[in-house]
Each structure stands twice: as structure tokens, then as C-alpha cells.
Amino acid sequence: MSKKKYKSATLWGKLRVCRYLSANRATRSMIPATVSFSKTNLQQMAAKHRSLYIKPDVGSLGIGIFKMSRQPSGYMLKMISGKKQVQKTFKTLSAVHRHIHSKQKKKMIIQKAIPLDKVDRRSYDIRGMIQRKPKGAWTCTGFIVRVGKPNKIVTNVYQGGKVYTLPKLHSKQGLTAESAAERTRQITSKGLTVAKMLSRKRSGMRELGIDFAYDKKGHLWILEVNSNHPQFYPIKNIDRAAYNRMLSFAKSYGRHSAR
């Protein structure tokens, strides 16, 4: 018996998703400033923000991502190449633009870098898995906290990050039960809002991996929305119940892998 085909539509393009969410009153305050990559846009964004991310409009695993930071003598550029992170310094924005353009031929975007909250002195983000079975309602099936390797510009497991459950994160942060519950309610509610809104833009979507992050002041941001096979395998060994729930939903529309 052959496997069912994957029946969940994909909404391609980080810039397109950011524009949809920025146009919605319920989500616009959560979206970092994001524009297409060009020399002019790089100059304008660098004038407004001390640090920027430049990343593929379509991509995953942290590959091909750059982080640019303004320095007294120019600009520092940190780059993800495969599983390695390297850095270079440049005197001008024109030199930064030329370097990125030479390394990446695909469509890129520029995004304001958010000063992320930290746990154990490491940056983290929270992937919310929002799924629905055919003809079912959108449901938050669980969370995966990704804690980045020290000094790495991305948090994901492929690049050496650790995985926590949401209760473990809240425990390490010393949150009260009330505060932890409120944060869980907040990201659950926002995740469902995003799923309902984006599914009106692209019919047939049945799962989203929404990457949330708090900044150092406690403001909640949406860093990325992945609708193409969002990964949830890292949670398997630390929260089997959540993993099984996510997989059950995934199997209902023909997906048989958590990767």
C-alpha cells in the first residue's frame, strides 16, 4: 500500500508572509521590519538599526544566513555556511552588499535583528506547532524551545542548539505558575491567530511552525513562519506526548516524518 501524498499547502516566501502579517492589526506589532535585499534597502535599514539579519527568502536549517552589526570602524558580518559560522569585517556597506551578493544568488531579505531574551546566557526562540486535521479546527499541538549555541547567530538544532520543553524554559527563568501560564496562553493565542489569518491567504494549509521570540523587554515577536514540513523531531526524546500528538496530526494529511 503506497503512502498518502502530503496534503498541506505551502505559503512560500518570508517577505510575503511578513507583509501579510504586518498588514493585520492583530499581528503587525510582532513583525520585525523586513524588506527585500538590495543596496539601497541595506543602506536605509542600516541607518535605522544597529544589527540586521540578511537571509534567504526561502530557506531552512539556518543555512545562508548573515548577521550584520555596525562597528566603530565599519561593519561586522557573521555568516552561516553549512554548520560553520564565520565572520568578516568590512569598511563600507557597499562592500558588505557585494560580498553577500557574491555568496548568495537566490532572493534574500533584510530584517531588523531583535535583541533576544536569554536563558543560561544563550538566546532562544519558541517554535509553536499549529496544525489541523482535514476539516478540523486549527490546534496548537505543542512547543519546542530552541536554545542557541553560545555566540551563534541562529538557534536551531542543526546549528548546534539545544532543545527544552516550554515548562523547562519557564522553570529556568524562575517564572511563577501564573506568569508561565500567561506566556503559554499568549503564544498559543497568537499562533492560532496567525494560522487562521494566513490560511485565508493560502487555502489547503494544515500545519505551520511559527517561531516566536521574546526580546529583553518581554515583547513577543514572530521571527518566521514555516509551512513547508516544519520540523518537530527534536521534541521526541524530551516530550513524547507532544511529539506523538504532532505526528498524529501530520499523518492525517499524509506526512510520515517529523523532519
Coordinates of C-alpha atoms in Angstrom, one line a residue:
M1 CA 0.0 0.0 0.0
S2 CA 1.5 3.3 -1.1
K3 CA 1.8 6.3 1.3
K4 CA -0.6 9.1 1.0
K5 CA 0.8 12.2 -0.6
Y6 CA 1.5 15.2 1.6
K7 CA -1.7 17.3 1.5
S8 CA -0.7 20.5 3.2
A9 CA -0.2 23.6 1.1
T10 CA 2.9 25.8 1.5
L11 CA 2.9 29.6 1.6
W12 CA 6.3 30.4 0.1
G13 CA 8.4 33.5 0.8
K14 CA 9.4 35.1 4.1
L15 CA 8.9 38.6 2.8
R16 CA 5.4 37.7 1.6
V17 CA 4.4 36.3 4.9
C18 CA 5.9 39.3 6.8
R19 CA 3.8 41.6 4.5
Y20 CA 0.6 39.7 5.2
L21 CA 1.2 39.8 9.0
S22 CA 2.3 43.4 9.0
A23 CA -1.0 44.4 7.3
N24 CA -3.0 42.7 10.0
R25 CA -3.8 44.7 13.1
A26 CA -3.6 41.7 15.4
T27 CA 0.0 40.8 14.4
R28 CA 1.7 43.9 13.0
S29 CA 3.4 44.8 16.3
M30 CA 5.1 41.4 16.3
I31 CA 6.8 41.6 12.9
P32 CA 10.3 42.9 12.7
A33 CA 10.9 45.5 9.9
T34 CA 11.6 43.4 6.8
V35 CA 12.4 44.4 3.2
S36 CA 13.9 42.8 0.1
F37 CA 17.7 42.7 -0.2
S38 CA 19.2 45.5 -2.3
K39 CA 22.0 48.0 -1.9
T40 CA 19.5 50.8 -1.3
N41 CA 17.5 48.9 1.3
L42 CA 20.6 47.8 3.1
Q43 CA 21.7 51.4 3.4
Q44 CA 18.3 52.5 4.7
M45 CA 17.9 49.7 7.2
A46 CA 21.5 50.1 8.4
A47 CA 20.8 53.7 9.1
K48 CA 17.8 52.8 11.3
H49 CA 19.0 49.6 13.1
R50 CA 22.3 48.7 14.6
S51 CA 22.1 45.0 13.7
L52 CA 20.4 43.3 10.8
Y53 CA 19.7 39.7 9.5
I54 CA 20.1 39.0 5.8
K55 CA 18.6 35.6 4.9
P56 CA 17.2 33.7 2.0
D57 CA 13.5 34.4 1.3
V58 CA 13.1 30.7 1.0
G59 CA 15.4 28.5 3.2
S60 CA 15.8 26.4 6.3
L61 CA 18.3 25.0 8.8
G62 CA 19.9 28.4 9.2
I63 CA 21.9 27.9 6.0
G64 CA 22.8 31.0 4.1
I65 CA 22.0 33.4 6.9
F66 CA 24.1 36.6 7.7
K67 CA 24.0 38.9 10.6
M68 CA 25.5 42.4 10.1
S69 CA 26.3 44.6 13.1
R70 CA 27.5 48.2 12.9
Q71 CA 31.0 48.7 14.4
P72 CA 33.0 51.9 15.2
S73 CA 35.3 51.2 12.2
G74 CA 32.8 49.6 9.8
Y75 CA 30.6 46.5 9.8
M76 CA 30.9 43.0 11.1
L77 CA 29.3 40.3 9.1
K78 CA 28.7 36.8 10.7
M79 CA 27.7 34.1 8.2
I80 CA 26.4 30.6 8.4
S81 CA 28.0 28.3 5.9
G82 CA 26.9 24.7 6.3
K83 CA 27.3 24.0 10.0
K84 CA 30.0 26.6 10.4
Q85 CA 29.9 30.2 11.4
V86 CA 32.5 32.6 10.2
Q87 CA 32.9 36.4 10.4
K88 CA 34.5 39.1 8.5
T89 CA 34.7 42.9 8.8
F90 CA 34.0 45.5 6.1
K91 CA 34.7 49.2 6.0
T92 CA 31.6 50.1 3.8
L93 CA 28.1 48.9 3.3
S94 CA 28.9 48.7 -0.4
A95 CA 31.5 46.1 0.4
V96 CA 29.0 44.2 2.6
H97 CA 26.5 44.2 -0.3
R98 CA 29.0 43.0 -2.8
H99 CA 30.1 40.1 -0.5
I100 CA 26.6 38.9 0.2
H101 CA 25.6 39.2 -3.4
S102 CA 28.7 37.1 -4.4
K103 CA 27.8 34.4 -1.9
Q104 CA 24.0 34.2 -2.4
K105 CA 22.4 34.3 -5.8
K106 CA 18.9 33.5 -4.6
K107 CA 16.3 36.1 -3.4
M108 CA 17.3 37.5 0.0
I109 CA 15.6 39.6 2.6
I110 CA 16.8 42.1 5.2
Q111 CA 15.3 42.0 8.7
K112 CA 15.8 44.1 11.8
A113 CA 17.7 42.0 14.4
I114 CA 15.8 41.6 17.7
P115 CA 17.8 41.6 20.9
L116 CA 16.6 38.2 22.1
D117 CA 15.9 37.3 25.7
K118 CA 18.3 34.7 27.0
V119 CA 18.3 31.6 29.2
D120 CA 21.6 30.2 30.6
R121 CA 23.2 33.2 28.8
R122 CA 22.0 31.8 25.5
S123 CA 19.5 33.2 23.0
Y124 CA 16.4 31.2 22.5
D125 CA 13.2 31.1 20.5
I126 CA 10.0 29.1 20.7
R127 CA 8.5 27.1 17.8
G128 CA 4.8 26.7 18.1
M129 CA 3.4 23.8 16.1
I130 CA -0.1 24.8 14.8
Q131 CA -1.9 22.0 13.0
R132 CA -5.3 20.8 11.9
K133 CA -6.6 17.6 10.6
P134 CA -8.6 17.6 7.4
K135 CA -11.9 19.6 8.0
G136 CA -10.7 20.2 11.6
A137 CA -10.0 23.4 13.5
W138 CA -6.5 24.8 14.0
T139 CA -4.9 23.5 17.2
C140 CA -1.7 24.3 19.0
T141 CA -0.2 20.8 19.3
G142 CA 2.9 21.8 21.3
F143 CA 6.0 23.9 21.6
I144 CA 9.7 23.4 21.0
V145 CA 12.2 25.7 22.7
R146 CA 15.4 26.1 20.8
V147 CA 18.4 27.4 22.8
G148 CA 21.2 28.6 20.6
K149 CA 24.9 27.6 20.9
P150 CA 26.9 30.5 22.6
N151 CA 27.7 33.3 20.1
K152 CA 25.9 31.6 17.2
I153 CA 23.5 33.8 15.2
V154 CA 20.8 31.1 14.9
T155 CA 19.2 28.8 17.5
N156 CA 18.2 25.7 15.6
V157 CA 19.4 22.1 16.4
Y158 CA 21.1 21.7 13.0
Q159 CA 23.5 24.5 14.0
G160 CA 24.2 23.1 17.5
G161 CA 21.3 24.4 19.5
K162 CA 19.7 22.6 22.5
V163 CA 16.0 21.7 22.9
Y164 CA 13.9 22.4 26.0
T165 CA 10.3 21.9 26.8
L166 CA 8.3 25.1 27.5
P167 CA 7.9 24.2 31.2
K168 CA 11.6 23.7 31.5
L169 CA 12.3 27.1 30.0
H170 CA 9.8 28.8 32.4
S171 CA 11.3 26.9 35.3
K172 CA 14.9 28.1 34.4
Q173 CA 13.6 31.6 34.1
G174 CA 12.1 31.4 37.6
L175 CA 8.6 32.3 36.4
T176 CA 5.6 31.9 38.7
A177 CA 3.0 29.4 37.7
E178 CA 0.7 32.3 36.8
S179 CA 3.3 34.1 34.7
A180 CA 4.2 30.8 32.9
A181 CA 0.6 30.1 32.2
E182 CA 0.0 33.6 30.8
R183 CA 3.0 33.3 28.4
T184 CA 1.8 29.9 27.2
R185 CA -1.7 31.4 26.6
Q186 CA -0.2 34.3 24.8
I187 CA 1.8 32.4 22.2
T188 CA -1.0 29.8 21.8
S189 CA -3.5 32.6 21.0
K190 CA -1.1 34.4 18.7
G191 CA -0.2 31.2 16.9
L192 CA -3.9 30.4 16.2
T193 CA -4.4 34.0 15.1
V194 CA -1.6 33.7 12.6
A195 CA -2.8 30.3 11.3
K196 CA -6.3 31.5 10.7
M197 CA -5.2 34.7 9.0
L198 CA -2.6 33.0 6.7
S199 CA -4.9 30.2 5.8
R200 CA -7.3 32.8 4.3
K201 CA -4.4 33.8 2.1
R202 CA -3.5 30.3 1.0
S203 CA -6.1 27.6 1.1
G204 CA -5.1 24.0 1.9
M205 CA -2.6 24.7 4.6
R206 CA -2.7 22.2 7.5
E207 CA 0.4 22.9 9.5
L208 CA 2.6 25.8 10.5
G209 CA 5.8 26.0 12.6
I210 CA 5.7 29.6 14.0
D211 CA 9.0 30.8 15.5
F212 CA 8.3 33.2 18.4
A213 CA 10.8 35.1 20.5
Y214 CA 10.7 37.4 23.4
D215 CA 13.1 40.4 23.5
K216 CA 14.9 41.6 26.5
K217 CA 12.0 43.8 27.5
G218 CA 9.4 41.0 27.3
H219 CA 7.9 41.9 23.9
L220 CA 6.8 39.0 21.8
W221 CA 7.9 38.8 18.2
I222 CA 7.3 36.4 15.3
L223 CA 10.6 35.7 13.6
E224 CA 9.5 33.3 11.0
V225 CA 6.6 31.1 9.8
N226 CA 7.4 27.8 8.2
S227 CA 4.6 26.0 6.3
N228 CA 6.8 23.5 4.4
H229 CA 7.3 20.4 6.5
P230 CA 8.1 22.3 9.8
Q231 CA 10.4 20.1 11.8
F232 CA 9.3 18.8 15.2
Y233 CA 11.5 15.7 15.6
P234 CA 13.8 17.4 18.3
I235 CA 11.0 17.2 20.8
K236 CA 10.7 13.4 20.5
N237 CA 13.1 12.5 23.3
I238 CA 12.0 15.1 25.8
D239 CA 8.2 15.3 25.4
R240 CA 7.0 12.1 23.7
A241 CA 3.3 13.0 24.3
A242 CA 3.7 16.3 22.3
Y243 CA 5.7 14.5 19.6
N244 CA 3.0 11.8 19.2
R245 CA 0.3 14.5 19.1
M246 CA 2.1 16.4 16.4
L247 CA 2.8 13.2 14.4
S248 CA -0.9 12.1 14.7
F249 CA -2.0 15.4 13.1
A250 CA 0.8 15.2 10.4
K251 CA -0.2 11.6 9.4
S252 CA -3.8 12.7 8.8
Y253 CA -2.6 14.7 5.8
G254 CA 0.0 12.3 4.5
R255 CA 3.1 13.3 6.3
H256 CA 5.1 10.4 7.8
S257 CA 8.3 12.2 9.0
A258 CA 8.9 14.7 11.8
R259 CA 11.8 16.2 9.7

